[in-house]
Short mmCIF file of C-alpha atoms and ligand atoms in Angstrom, two decimals:
data_model
loop_
_atom_site.label_atom_id
_atom_site.label_comp_id
_atom_site.label_asym_id
_atom_site.label_seq_id
_atom_site.Cartn_x
_atom_site.Cartn_y
_atom_site.Cartn_z
CA MET A 1 0.39 -104.68 -122.35
CA SER A 2 0.66 -105.39 -126.05
CA SER A 3 -1.96 -103.54 -128.03
CA THR A 4 -4.27 -105.36 -130.38
CA VAL A 5 -6.62 -102.39 -130.71
CA GLN A 6 -5.92 -99.84 -133.43
CA ARG A 7 -5.00 -96.47 -131.97
CA ASN A 8 -7.07 -93.68 -133.48
CA ILE A 9 -6.36 -90.02 -132.84
CA LEU A 10 -9.66 -88.33 -132.07
CA LEU A 11 -9.56 -84.57 -132.51
CA ASN A 12 -13.34 -84.29 -132.01
CA PRO A 13 -14.59 -82.86 -128.70
CA GLY A 14 -15.03 -86.22 -126.94
CA PRO A 15 -15.22 -89.14 -126.70
CA SER A 16 -11.47 -88.86 -126.85
CA THR A 17 -8.53 -91.16 -127.46
CA THR A 18 -8.07 -93.52 -124.52
CA THR A 19 -5.11 -95.56 -123.33
CA ASP A 20 -5.09 -99.31 -123.87
CA SER A 21 -5.12 -99.84 -120.11
CA VAL A 22 -8.44 -97.93 -119.92
CA LYS A 23 -9.85 -99.91 -122.85
CA TYR A 24 -8.86 -103.23 -121.30
CA ALA A 25 -10.15 -102.26 -117.84
CA GLN A 26 -13.60 -102.96 -119.27
CA ILE A 27 -12.79 -106.63 -119.83
CA VAL A 28 -13.88 -108.08 -116.51
CA PRO A 29 -15.85 -111.13 -115.44
CA ASP A 30 -19.61 -110.57 -115.60
CA ILE A 31 -20.83 -109.20 -112.31
CA CYS A 32 -24.14 -108.12 -110.88
CA PRO A 33 -23.70 -104.47 -109.91
CA ARG A 34 -25.56 -105.11 -106.65
CA GLU A 35 -22.71 -107.31 -105.42
CA LYS A 36 -20.62 -105.75 -102.64
CA GLU A 37 -17.52 -106.22 -104.78
CA PHE A 38 -18.90 -103.84 -107.38
CA ALA A 39 -20.65 -101.47 -104.97
CA SER A 40 -17.39 -100.99 -103.09
CA LEU A 41 -15.99 -99.21 -106.17
CA MET A 42 -18.48 -96.40 -105.79
CA ALA A 43 -17.44 -94.50 -102.64
CA PRO A 44 -13.77 -94.05 -103.62
CA LEU A 45 -14.78 -93.22 -107.19
CA ARG A 46 -17.14 -90.49 -105.98
CA GLU A 47 -14.54 -89.07 -103.59
CA ASP A 48 -11.88 -89.05 -106.28
CA LEU A 49 -14.20 -87.19 -108.67
CA VAL A 50 -14.57 -84.50 -106.01
CA ARG A 51 -10.81 -84.53 -105.39
CA VAL A 52 -10.11 -83.68 -109.06
CA VAL A 53 -11.63 -80.23 -108.43
CA HIS A 54 -10.20 -79.95 -104.91
CA GLY A 55 -13.48 -80.28 -103.00
CA LYS A 56 -13.62 -81.46 -99.40
CA PRO A 57 -15.73 -84.64 -99.38
CA GLU A 58 -17.73 -83.45 -96.37
CA GLU A 59 -18.74 -80.30 -98.30
CA TYR A 60 -19.00 -81.51 -101.89
CA THR A 61 -20.17 -84.78 -103.33
CA ALA A 62 -20.32 -86.45 -106.73
CA VAL A 63 -23.65 -87.86 -107.89
CA LEU A 64 -23.35 -90.30 -110.79
CA PHE A 65 -25.78 -90.81 -113.64
CA CYS A 66 -25.87 -93.28 -116.50
CA GLY A 67 -26.01 -91.16 -119.63
CA SER A 68 -24.07 -88.79 -121.83
CA GLY A 69 -22.97 -85.40 -120.50
CA THR A 70 -26.24 -83.69 -121.34
CA ILE A 71 -27.97 -85.70 -118.61
CA CYS A 72 -26.12 -83.55 -116.06
CA ILE A 73 -27.37 -80.32 -117.67
CA ASP A 74 -30.88 -81.72 -117.46
CA VAL A 75 -30.46 -82.88 -113.84
CA VAL A 76 -29.06 -79.68 -112.36
CA LEU A 77 -31.41 -77.32 -114.19
CA ASN A 78 -34.60 -79.20 -113.33
CA SER A 79 -33.64 -80.24 -109.79
CA LEU A 80 -32.11 -77.09 -108.33
CA LEU A 81 -34.77 -74.49 -109.05
CA ASP A 82 -37.02 -73.81 -106.08
CA GLU A 83 -40.66 -72.79 -106.46
CA GLY A 84 -40.95 -69.08 -107.24
CA LYS A 85 -37.32 -68.79 -108.37
CA LYS A 86 -35.92 -68.06 -111.82
CA ALA A 87 -32.85 -69.40 -113.53
CA LEU A 88 -30.36 -67.00 -115.11
CA VAL A 89 -28.38 -68.38 -118.04
CA VAL A 90 -25.44 -66.69 -119.68
CA ASN A 91 -25.98 -67.80 -123.27
CA ASN A 92 -22.88 -67.47 -125.44
CA GLY A 93 -22.57 -70.71 -127.33
CA SER A 94 -24.19 -73.96 -128.35
CA TYR A 95 -23.88 -75.60 -124.92
CA SER A 96 -25.44 -72.72 -122.99
CA GLN A 97 -28.13 -72.67 -125.70
CA ARG A 98 -28.71 -76.32 -124.78
CA ALA A 99 -29.34 -75.23 -121.17
CA CYS A 100 -31.96 -72.76 -122.41
CA ASP A 101 -33.55 -75.58 -124.44
CA VAL A 102 -33.70 -77.82 -121.36
CA LEU A 103 -35.32 -75.07 -119.26
CA THR A 104 -37.81 -74.44 -122.08
CA ALA A 105 -38.60 -78.15 -122.30
CA TYR A 106 -39.43 -78.19 -118.57
CA GLY A 107 -41.41 -74.96 -118.86
CA LEU A 108 -39.22 -73.34 -116.20
CA PRO A 109 -38.88 -69.55 -115.85
CA PHE A 110 -35.49 -68.19 -116.87
CA VAL A 111 -33.68 -65.02 -117.84
CA GLU A 112 -31.37 -65.40 -120.78
CA VAL A 113 -28.35 -63.10 -120.92
CA LYS A 114 -27.28 -63.34 -124.56
CA GLN A 115 -23.64 -62.59 -125.19
CA PRO A 116 -21.37 -62.83 -128.25
CA ILE A 117 -20.10 -66.34 -129.00
CA ASP A 118 -16.59 -65.21 -129.87
CA ASP A 119 -15.63 -62.91 -127.03
CA VAL A 120 -15.55 -62.80 -123.24
CA PRO A 121 -19.01 -61.95 -121.87
CA ASP A 122 -19.63 -58.53 -120.37
CA LEU A 123 -19.72 -58.86 -116.56
CA HIS A 124 -21.52 -55.54 -116.27
CA VAL A 125 -24.43 -56.82 -118.39
CA ILE A 126 -24.63 -59.98 -116.25
CA GLU A 127 -24.65 -57.94 -113.06
CA GLU A 128 -27.39 -55.65 -114.41
CA ALA A 129 -29.52 -58.71 -115.21
CA LEU A 130 -29.02 -59.97 -111.66
CA LYS A 131 -30.02 -56.56 -110.26
CA ASP A 132 -33.12 -56.46 -112.45
CA THR A 133 -34.22 -59.97 -111.47
CA PRO A 134 -34.62 -60.21 -107.71
CA ASP A 135 -35.62 -63.88 -107.45
CA VAL A 136 -32.79 -65.67 -109.25
CA GLY A 137 -32.30 -69.16 -107.80
CA TYR A 138 -29.14 -70.00 -109.69
CA VAL A 139 -26.85 -68.53 -112.29
CA TYR A 140 -25.72 -70.94 -114.99
CA MET A 141 -22.77 -70.61 -117.32
CA THR A 142 -20.77 -72.98 -119.52
CA PHE A 143 -17.17 -73.18 -118.31
CA HIS A 144 -15.68 -73.74 -121.73
CA GLU A 145 -17.91 -73.46 -124.80
CA THR A 146 -16.76 -76.51 -126.71
CA GLY A 147 -18.39 -75.34 -129.96
CA SER A 148 -16.14 -72.30 -130.29
CA GLY A 149 -13.34 -72.89 -127.77
CA LEU A 150 -14.28 -69.82 -125.72
CA LEU A 151 -13.23 -69.83 -122.05
CA ASN A 152 -15.75 -68.12 -119.79
CA PRO A 153 -14.95 -66.00 -116.71
CA VAL A 154 -16.36 -68.56 -114.27
CA ARG A 155 -14.71 -67.18 -111.15
CA GLU A 156 -16.06 -63.66 -111.70
CA VAL A 157 -19.57 -64.78 -112.62
CA GLY A 158 -19.63 -67.18 -109.67
CA ALA A 159 -18.75 -64.26 -107.38
CA LEU A 160 -21.55 -62.18 -108.92
CA ALA A 161 -24.06 -64.98 -108.40
CA HIS A 162 -23.09 -65.18 -104.73
CA LYS A 163 -23.20 -61.40 -104.32
CA TYR A 164 -26.86 -61.48 -105.38
CA GLY A 165 -27.77 -64.48 -103.23
CA ALA A 166 -27.97 -67.05 -106.02
CA PHE A 167 -25.92 -70.18 -106.27
CA PHE A 168 -23.68 -70.87 -109.20
CA ILE A 169 -23.78 -73.81 -111.62
CA THR A 170 -21.26 -74.30 -114.37
CA ASP A 171 -21.20 -76.88 -117.15
CA SER A 172 -17.55 -77.85 -116.88
CA THR A 173 -17.88 -80.95 -119.09
CA SER A 174 -15.10 -79.85 -121.45
CA ALA A 175 -12.82 -78.36 -118.78
CA TYR A 176 -13.00 -80.80 -115.84
CA ALA A 177 -9.78 -82.83 -115.47
CA LEU A 178 -8.44 -81.01 -118.52
CA MET A 179 -7.40 -77.72 -116.94
CA PRO A 180 -7.02 -76.95 -113.23
CA ILE A 181 -10.34 -76.14 -111.52
CA ASN A 182 -10.75 -75.30 -107.85
CA LEU A 183 -14.32 -75.30 -106.55
CA TYR A 184 -13.53 -72.78 -103.81
CA GLU A 185 -11.35 -70.34 -105.73
CA ASP A 186 -13.62 -70.53 -108.77
CA ASN A 187 -16.79 -69.91 -106.71
CA ILE A 188 -18.46 -73.07 -108.01
CA ASP A 189 -21.42 -74.61 -106.19
CA PHE A 190 -22.14 -77.16 -108.93
CA CYS A 191 -20.15 -78.39 -111.87
CA MET A 192 -20.38 -81.49 -114.02
CA ALA A 193 -18.52 -83.72 -116.43
CA SER A 194 -18.69 -86.95 -118.35
CA ALA A 195 -16.25 -89.85 -118.31
CA GLN A 196 -15.48 -89.73 -122.04
CA LYS A 197 -14.02 -86.22 -121.79
CA GLY A 198 -11.47 -85.02 -119.25
CA ILE A 199 -10.64 -88.23 -117.42
CA GLN A 200 -10.16 -90.10 -120.73
CA GLY A 201 -12.66 -92.81 -119.91
CA MET A 202 -15.56 -94.33 -121.84
CA SER A 203 -18.91 -92.73 -122.63
CA GLY A 204 -22.05 -93.55 -120.66
CA LEU A 205 -21.14 -92.25 -117.19
CA SER A 206 -21.67 -88.64 -116.15
CA TYR A 207 -21.46 -86.84 -112.83
CA VAL A 208 -22.67 -83.75 -111.06
CA ILE A 209 -20.29 -82.44 -108.41
CA GLY A 210 -21.89 -80.08 -105.98
CA ARG A 211 -22.47 -78.75 -102.52
CA ARG A 212 -24.07 -81.21 -100.14
CA ASP A 213 -25.95 -78.52 -98.20
CA ILE A 214 -27.68 -77.25 -101.35
CA ILE A 215 -28.51 -80.79 -102.49
CA GLU A 216 -29.98 -81.47 -99.03
CA ALA A 217 -32.04 -78.26 -99.25
CA SER A 218 -33.27 -79.24 -102.73
CA LYS A 219 -35.19 -82.10 -101.09
CA ASN A 220 -38.01 -79.61 -100.74
CA PHE A 221 -37.82 -78.24 -104.29
CA PRO A 222 -40.44 -79.37 -106.81
CA VAL A 223 -39.72 -82.79 -108.35
CA ARG A 224 -39.90 -82.41 -112.14
CA SER A 225 -38.33 -85.65 -113.29
CA TYR A 226 -38.20 -89.14 -111.87
CA TYR A 227 -35.04 -90.44 -113.53
CA CYS A 228 -33.18 -87.13 -113.63
CA ASN A 229 -33.70 -85.81 -110.12
CA LEU A 230 -30.52 -84.85 -108.27
CA TYR A 231 -31.78 -85.24 -104.71
CA MET A 232 -33.35 -88.65 -105.31
CA GLN A 233 -30.14 -90.02 -106.84
CA TYR A 234 -28.06 -88.46 -104.05
CA GLU A 235 -30.30 -89.87 -101.33
CA PHE A 236 -30.07 -93.35 -102.81
CA PHE A 237 -26.28 -93.09 -102.86
CA GLU A 238 -26.20 -91.90 -99.26
CA LYS A 239 -28.46 -94.75 -98.10
CA THR A 240 -27.05 -97.63 -100.11
CA GLY A 241 -23.77 -96.45 -101.64
CA GLU A 242 -25.06 -97.43 -105.07
CA MET A 243 -26.67 -95.88 -108.13
CA HIS A 244 -30.43 -96.06 -108.01
CA PHE A 245 -30.79 -97.88 -111.33
CA THR A 246 -28.46 -100.15 -113.31
CA PRO A 247 -25.05 -98.50 -113.57
CA PRO A 248 -22.92 -98.68 -116.74
CA VAL A 249 -20.81 -101.48 -115.23
CA GLN A 250 -17.91 -101.74 -117.68
CA THR A 251 -17.76 -97.96 -118.11
CA ILE A 252 -17.28 -97.64 -114.36
CA TYR A 253 -14.33 -100.04 -114.38
CA ALA A 254 -12.82 -97.96 -117.17
CA ALA A 255 -13.47 -94.73 -115.24
CA ARG A 256 -11.71 -96.18 -112.20
CA GLN A 257 -8.64 -96.96 -114.29
CA ALA A 258 -8.81 -93.56 -116.02
CA LEU A 259 -8.90 -91.74 -112.68
CA ASP A 260 -5.89 -93.70 -111.44
CA GLU A 261 -4.05 -92.61 -114.56
CA TYR A 262 -5.25 -89.03 -114.06
CA PHE A 263 -3.78 -88.82 -110.56
CA GLU A 264 -0.61 -90.52 -111.74
CA GLU A 265 -0.09 -87.90 -114.47
CA GLY A 266 -1.17 -85.13 -112.12
CA GLU A 267 -3.28 -82.02 -112.65
CA GLN A 268 -0.36 -79.86 -113.77
CA GLY A 269 1.29 -82.56 -115.86
CA LYS A 270 -1.93 -83.26 -117.71
CA TRP A 271 -2.68 -79.58 -118.32
CA GLN A 272 0.85 -79.09 -119.63
CA ARG A 273 0.39 -82.01 -122.02
CA HIS A 274 -2.86 -80.54 -123.37
CA GLN A 275 -1.10 -77.22 -123.83
CA ARG A 276 1.70 -78.97 -125.75
CA VAL A 277 -0.93 -80.56 -127.95
CA MET A 278 -2.59 -77.19 -128.57
CA ALA A 279 0.77 -75.58 -129.36
CA ALA A 280 1.28 -78.27 -132.02
CA ILE A 281 -2.26 -77.68 -133.35
CA ARG A 282 -1.58 -73.95 -133.61
CA ALA A 283 1.80 -74.47 -135.26
CA GLY A 284 0.08 -76.44 -138.03
CA ILE A 285 -2.69 -73.87 -138.38
CA ASP A 286 -0.10 -71.13 -138.84
CA ARG A 287 2.09 -73.15 -141.18
CA LEU A 288 -0.79 -73.97 -143.54
CA GLY A 289 -2.22 -70.43 -143.41
CA LEU A 290 -5.47 -71.51 -141.74
CA LYS A 291 -7.51 -69.02 -139.72
CA GLU A 292 -9.42 -69.49 -136.48
CA MET A 293 -12.81 -68.14 -135.42
CA LEU A 294 -11.63 -66.83 -132.06
CA ASP A 295 -8.73 -64.71 -130.96
CA ARG A 296 -6.31 -67.00 -129.14
CA ARG A 297 -6.41 -64.75 -126.10
CA VAL A 298 -10.02 -65.70 -125.34
CA GLN A 299 -9.63 -69.42 -126.05
CA SER A 300 -9.51 -72.19 -123.50
CA GLY A 301 -6.51 -73.69 -125.26
CA LEU A 302 -8.39 -76.98 -125.61
CA VAL A 303 -10.38 -76.42 -128.83
CA ALA A 304 -9.49 -74.60 -132.03
CA ALA A 305 -12.39 -73.66 -134.33
CA VAL A 306 -10.80 -73.38 -137.77
CA ILE A 307 -12.51 -71.45 -140.57
CA TYR A 308 -12.95 -73.26 -143.90
CA PRO A 309 -10.53 -71.87 -146.48
CA ASP A 310 -12.09 -69.96 -149.40
CA ASP A 311 -10.89 -72.43 -151.98
CA PRO A 312 -13.38 -73.83 -154.51
CA ALA A 313 -11.77 -77.26 -154.06
CA TRP A 314 -12.27 -77.27 -150.26
CA ASP A 315 -14.63 -80.05 -149.26
CA PHE A 316 -14.75 -80.83 -145.54
CA GLU A 317 -16.20 -84.29 -146.06
CA LYS A 318 -13.41 -85.29 -148.43
CA ILE A 319 -10.72 -84.00 -146.08
CA HIS A 320 -12.42 -85.71 -143.15
CA ASP A 321 -12.60 -89.03 -144.98
CA TYR A 322 -8.98 -88.85 -146.10
CA CYS A 323 -7.84 -88.24 -142.51
CA TYR A 324 -10.28 -90.75 -141.03
CA GLU A 325 -9.00 -93.55 -143.25
CA ARG A 326 -5.55 -92.83 -141.81
CA GLY A 327 -6.66 -92.86 -138.17
CA PHE A 328 -7.35 -89.16 -137.52
CA THR A 329 -10.82 -87.79 -136.78
CA ILE A 330 -11.64 -84.12 -137.31
CA TYR A 331 -15.03 -82.68 -136.46
CA PRO A 332 -17.42 -80.13 -137.97
CA GLY A 333 -17.96 -76.87 -136.10
CA LYS A 334 -21.00 -75.79 -134.17
CA ILE A 335 -21.15 -72.18 -135.25
CA ASP A 336 -24.19 -71.02 -137.20
CA ASN A 337 -23.67 -69.46 -140.62
CA LYS A 338 -19.97 -70.03 -140.60
CA GLY A 339 -18.09 -73.01 -142.02
CA THR A 340 -15.71 -74.23 -139.33
CA PHE A 341 -14.19 -77.47 -138.18
CA ARG A 342 -12.73 -78.27 -134.80
CA LEU A 343 -9.42 -79.60 -133.58
CA CYS A 344 -9.49 -80.54 -129.91
CA ALA A 345 -6.63 -81.18 -127.53
CA LEU A 346 -8.53 -83.71 -125.40
CA GLY A 347 -7.58 -87.32 -124.84
CA ALA A 348 -4.52 -89.49 -124.42
CA ILE A 349 -2.50 -87.86 -127.19
CA ASP A 350 0.64 -85.75 -127.35
CA ALA A 351 2.33 -83.25 -129.67
CA GLU A 352 3.82 -85.95 -131.88
CA ASP A 353 0.34 -87.25 -132.75
CA ILE A 354 -0.57 -83.75 -133.90
CA ASN A 355 2.57 -83.45 -136.01
CA ASN A 356 1.62 -86.73 -137.69
CA PHE A 357 -1.92 -85.41 -138.14
CA TRP A 358 -0.76 -82.26 -139.93
CA GLU A 359 1.27 -84.32 -142.38
CA VAL A 360 -1.83 -86.30 -143.27
CA PHE A 361 -3.98 -83.16 -143.36
CA GLU A 362 -1.58 -81.47 -145.76
CA GLN A 363 -1.61 -84.57 -147.99
CA ALA A 364 -5.41 -84.41 -147.91
CA LEU A 365 -5.36 -80.78 -149.08
CA ILE A 366 -3.01 -81.64 -151.92
CA ALA A 367 -4.93 -84.78 -152.89
CA THR A 368 -8.19 -82.84 -153.11
CA GLY A 369 -6.66 -79.95 -155.03
CA VAL A 370 -6.71 -77.28 -152.31
CA ALA A 371 -3.89 -74.74 -152.62
CA VAL A 372 -1.24 -74.90 -149.87
CA PRO A 373 -0.88 -72.63 -147.98
CA VAL A 374 -4.62 -72.11 -147.96
CA THR A 375 -6.22 -68.82 -148.90
CA TYR A 376 -9.06 -66.63 -147.71
CA THR A 377 -10.76 -63.91 -149.69
CA ASN A 378 -10.72 -61.50 -146.75
C1 PLP B 401 -19.57 -82.73 -124.45
C2 PLP B 401 -20.28 -81.68 -123.72
C3 PLP B 401 -21.51 -81.94 -123.09
C4 PLP B 401 -22.20 -83.26 -123.19
O1 PLP B 401 -22.54 -83.66 -124.45
P1 PLP B 401 -23.08 -85.13 -124.70
O2 PLP B 401 -23.14 -85.24 -126.18
O3 PLP B 401 -24.41 -85.25 -124.04
O4 PLP B 401 -22.08 -86.06 -124.07
C5 PLP B 401 -22.05 -80.93 -122.34
N1 PLP B 401 -21.49 -79.73 -122.22
C6 PLP B 401 -20.31 -79.44 -122.80
C7 PLP B 401 -19.72 -78.07 -122.61
C8 PLP B 401 -19.66 -80.40 -123.57
O5 PLP B 401 -18.49 -80.12 -124.15
#
C-alpha cells in the first residue's frame, strides 16, 4: 500500500506510531454496529485479546469498553470490591496514584501501601499490610509504571495476594502486548490494556481481561456505576455477543488489523524489536551524556525517564517543538519535583527511527545553545 499519510515517530507513552495498514483498516463502508457482519468481529477479537496473555478462553474473558485506558481502572476497582471488603493498592507511581484517586472518588475503603517511585517495592512491607488487613478483597498493582519506567514484581505480589485469599488485579496497560505476559505464571486474575498502546491500534477501545468465575461472582457485588460496571458489560456480551452501548466502530476495525499484525510478528519478535528500540534510545542517552531517573536494572525497558540537563539554555518546550516539526514527539515526565522527559519504545518503530531521532535531538540541542555532551551539576 502506498502511503499518503505522514509517518510520525511518537516517543510519548501512547498513542503510539501505527502502521499504514492499521490506519487504513478504519476506512470502511458505514455500518450499523448492530449488524451481524459487525457483531461477528467481536467473539474472535475477544478471544484473541485473551490469547495475547495466554489465557484459556473458558477460564478468562475480555470485556471491551469504549474509552481511554483509565476506564478499565475505573471499571475493575468499582466493580470487583464486595461489600465489607477493602482494596489494597501498592502505590509507587502516577498510575497507581490514579487507582487511589478512583477509589477515593467512589468513597471505597482501601489500604494504600506507599513505596518509592524509583525502586522495586518491598515485598515484606506488602505482606505485612496484607497480614494487618484481614478483609482485603483484591490487591492492585501497576504492572509497569509508565511515568517512571519502573517494572513491578507482579508475579510475586500476585502470589502474595493469593496467599492471603485476595484476588489480584494489575494495570498492564503499558506492558500488555509489549512484553511477554502469562496470566497463569504471573498470578494475574485481572489485567487490562487499551488499543492505542501495546497492540499498536487506535485510541478509544479498552479492555479488561479477567477470570470468568470472579466476574460471575461479582454479579452479587454492589453496583456503583451504570456505564462502568464489569458484570453488566460482561453479561451483555455473553447474551448478545455485542457491546452494551455504541462501540467505537472504526477503532475496532483497526484493532482487528493490529491484532493480526501482532500475531504475525509474534510475542517474542515484538518484544525483541522493543528491546532493540530501547537499546538505541540508551545508546543516544549515553552518547549525549544524558542521565536517567531510574537505574536500568529496575526498568521495564519500554520507557526511559531522562533528567533535564543543568544547562541554563535547556528549554524542554523548544527542544520538543524542534523535534516535533521534524516528525518526532517527545513527552514531559510525570515525576513530581523533578524535571524529566520520556522516551518510550512503544509503537511500530525500530532502531533506525531512534537513530534518526537522536540526530534531530542533537541538532535541537545545538540550535538552542545547549552544550553537547550535556552537563549536570551533580
Ligand atoms: C496509558 C496508561 C493508562 C491509560 O491512560 P489513558 O490516558 O486513560 O489512556 C493506564 N495505565 C497505564 C499504566 C498507562 O500507561
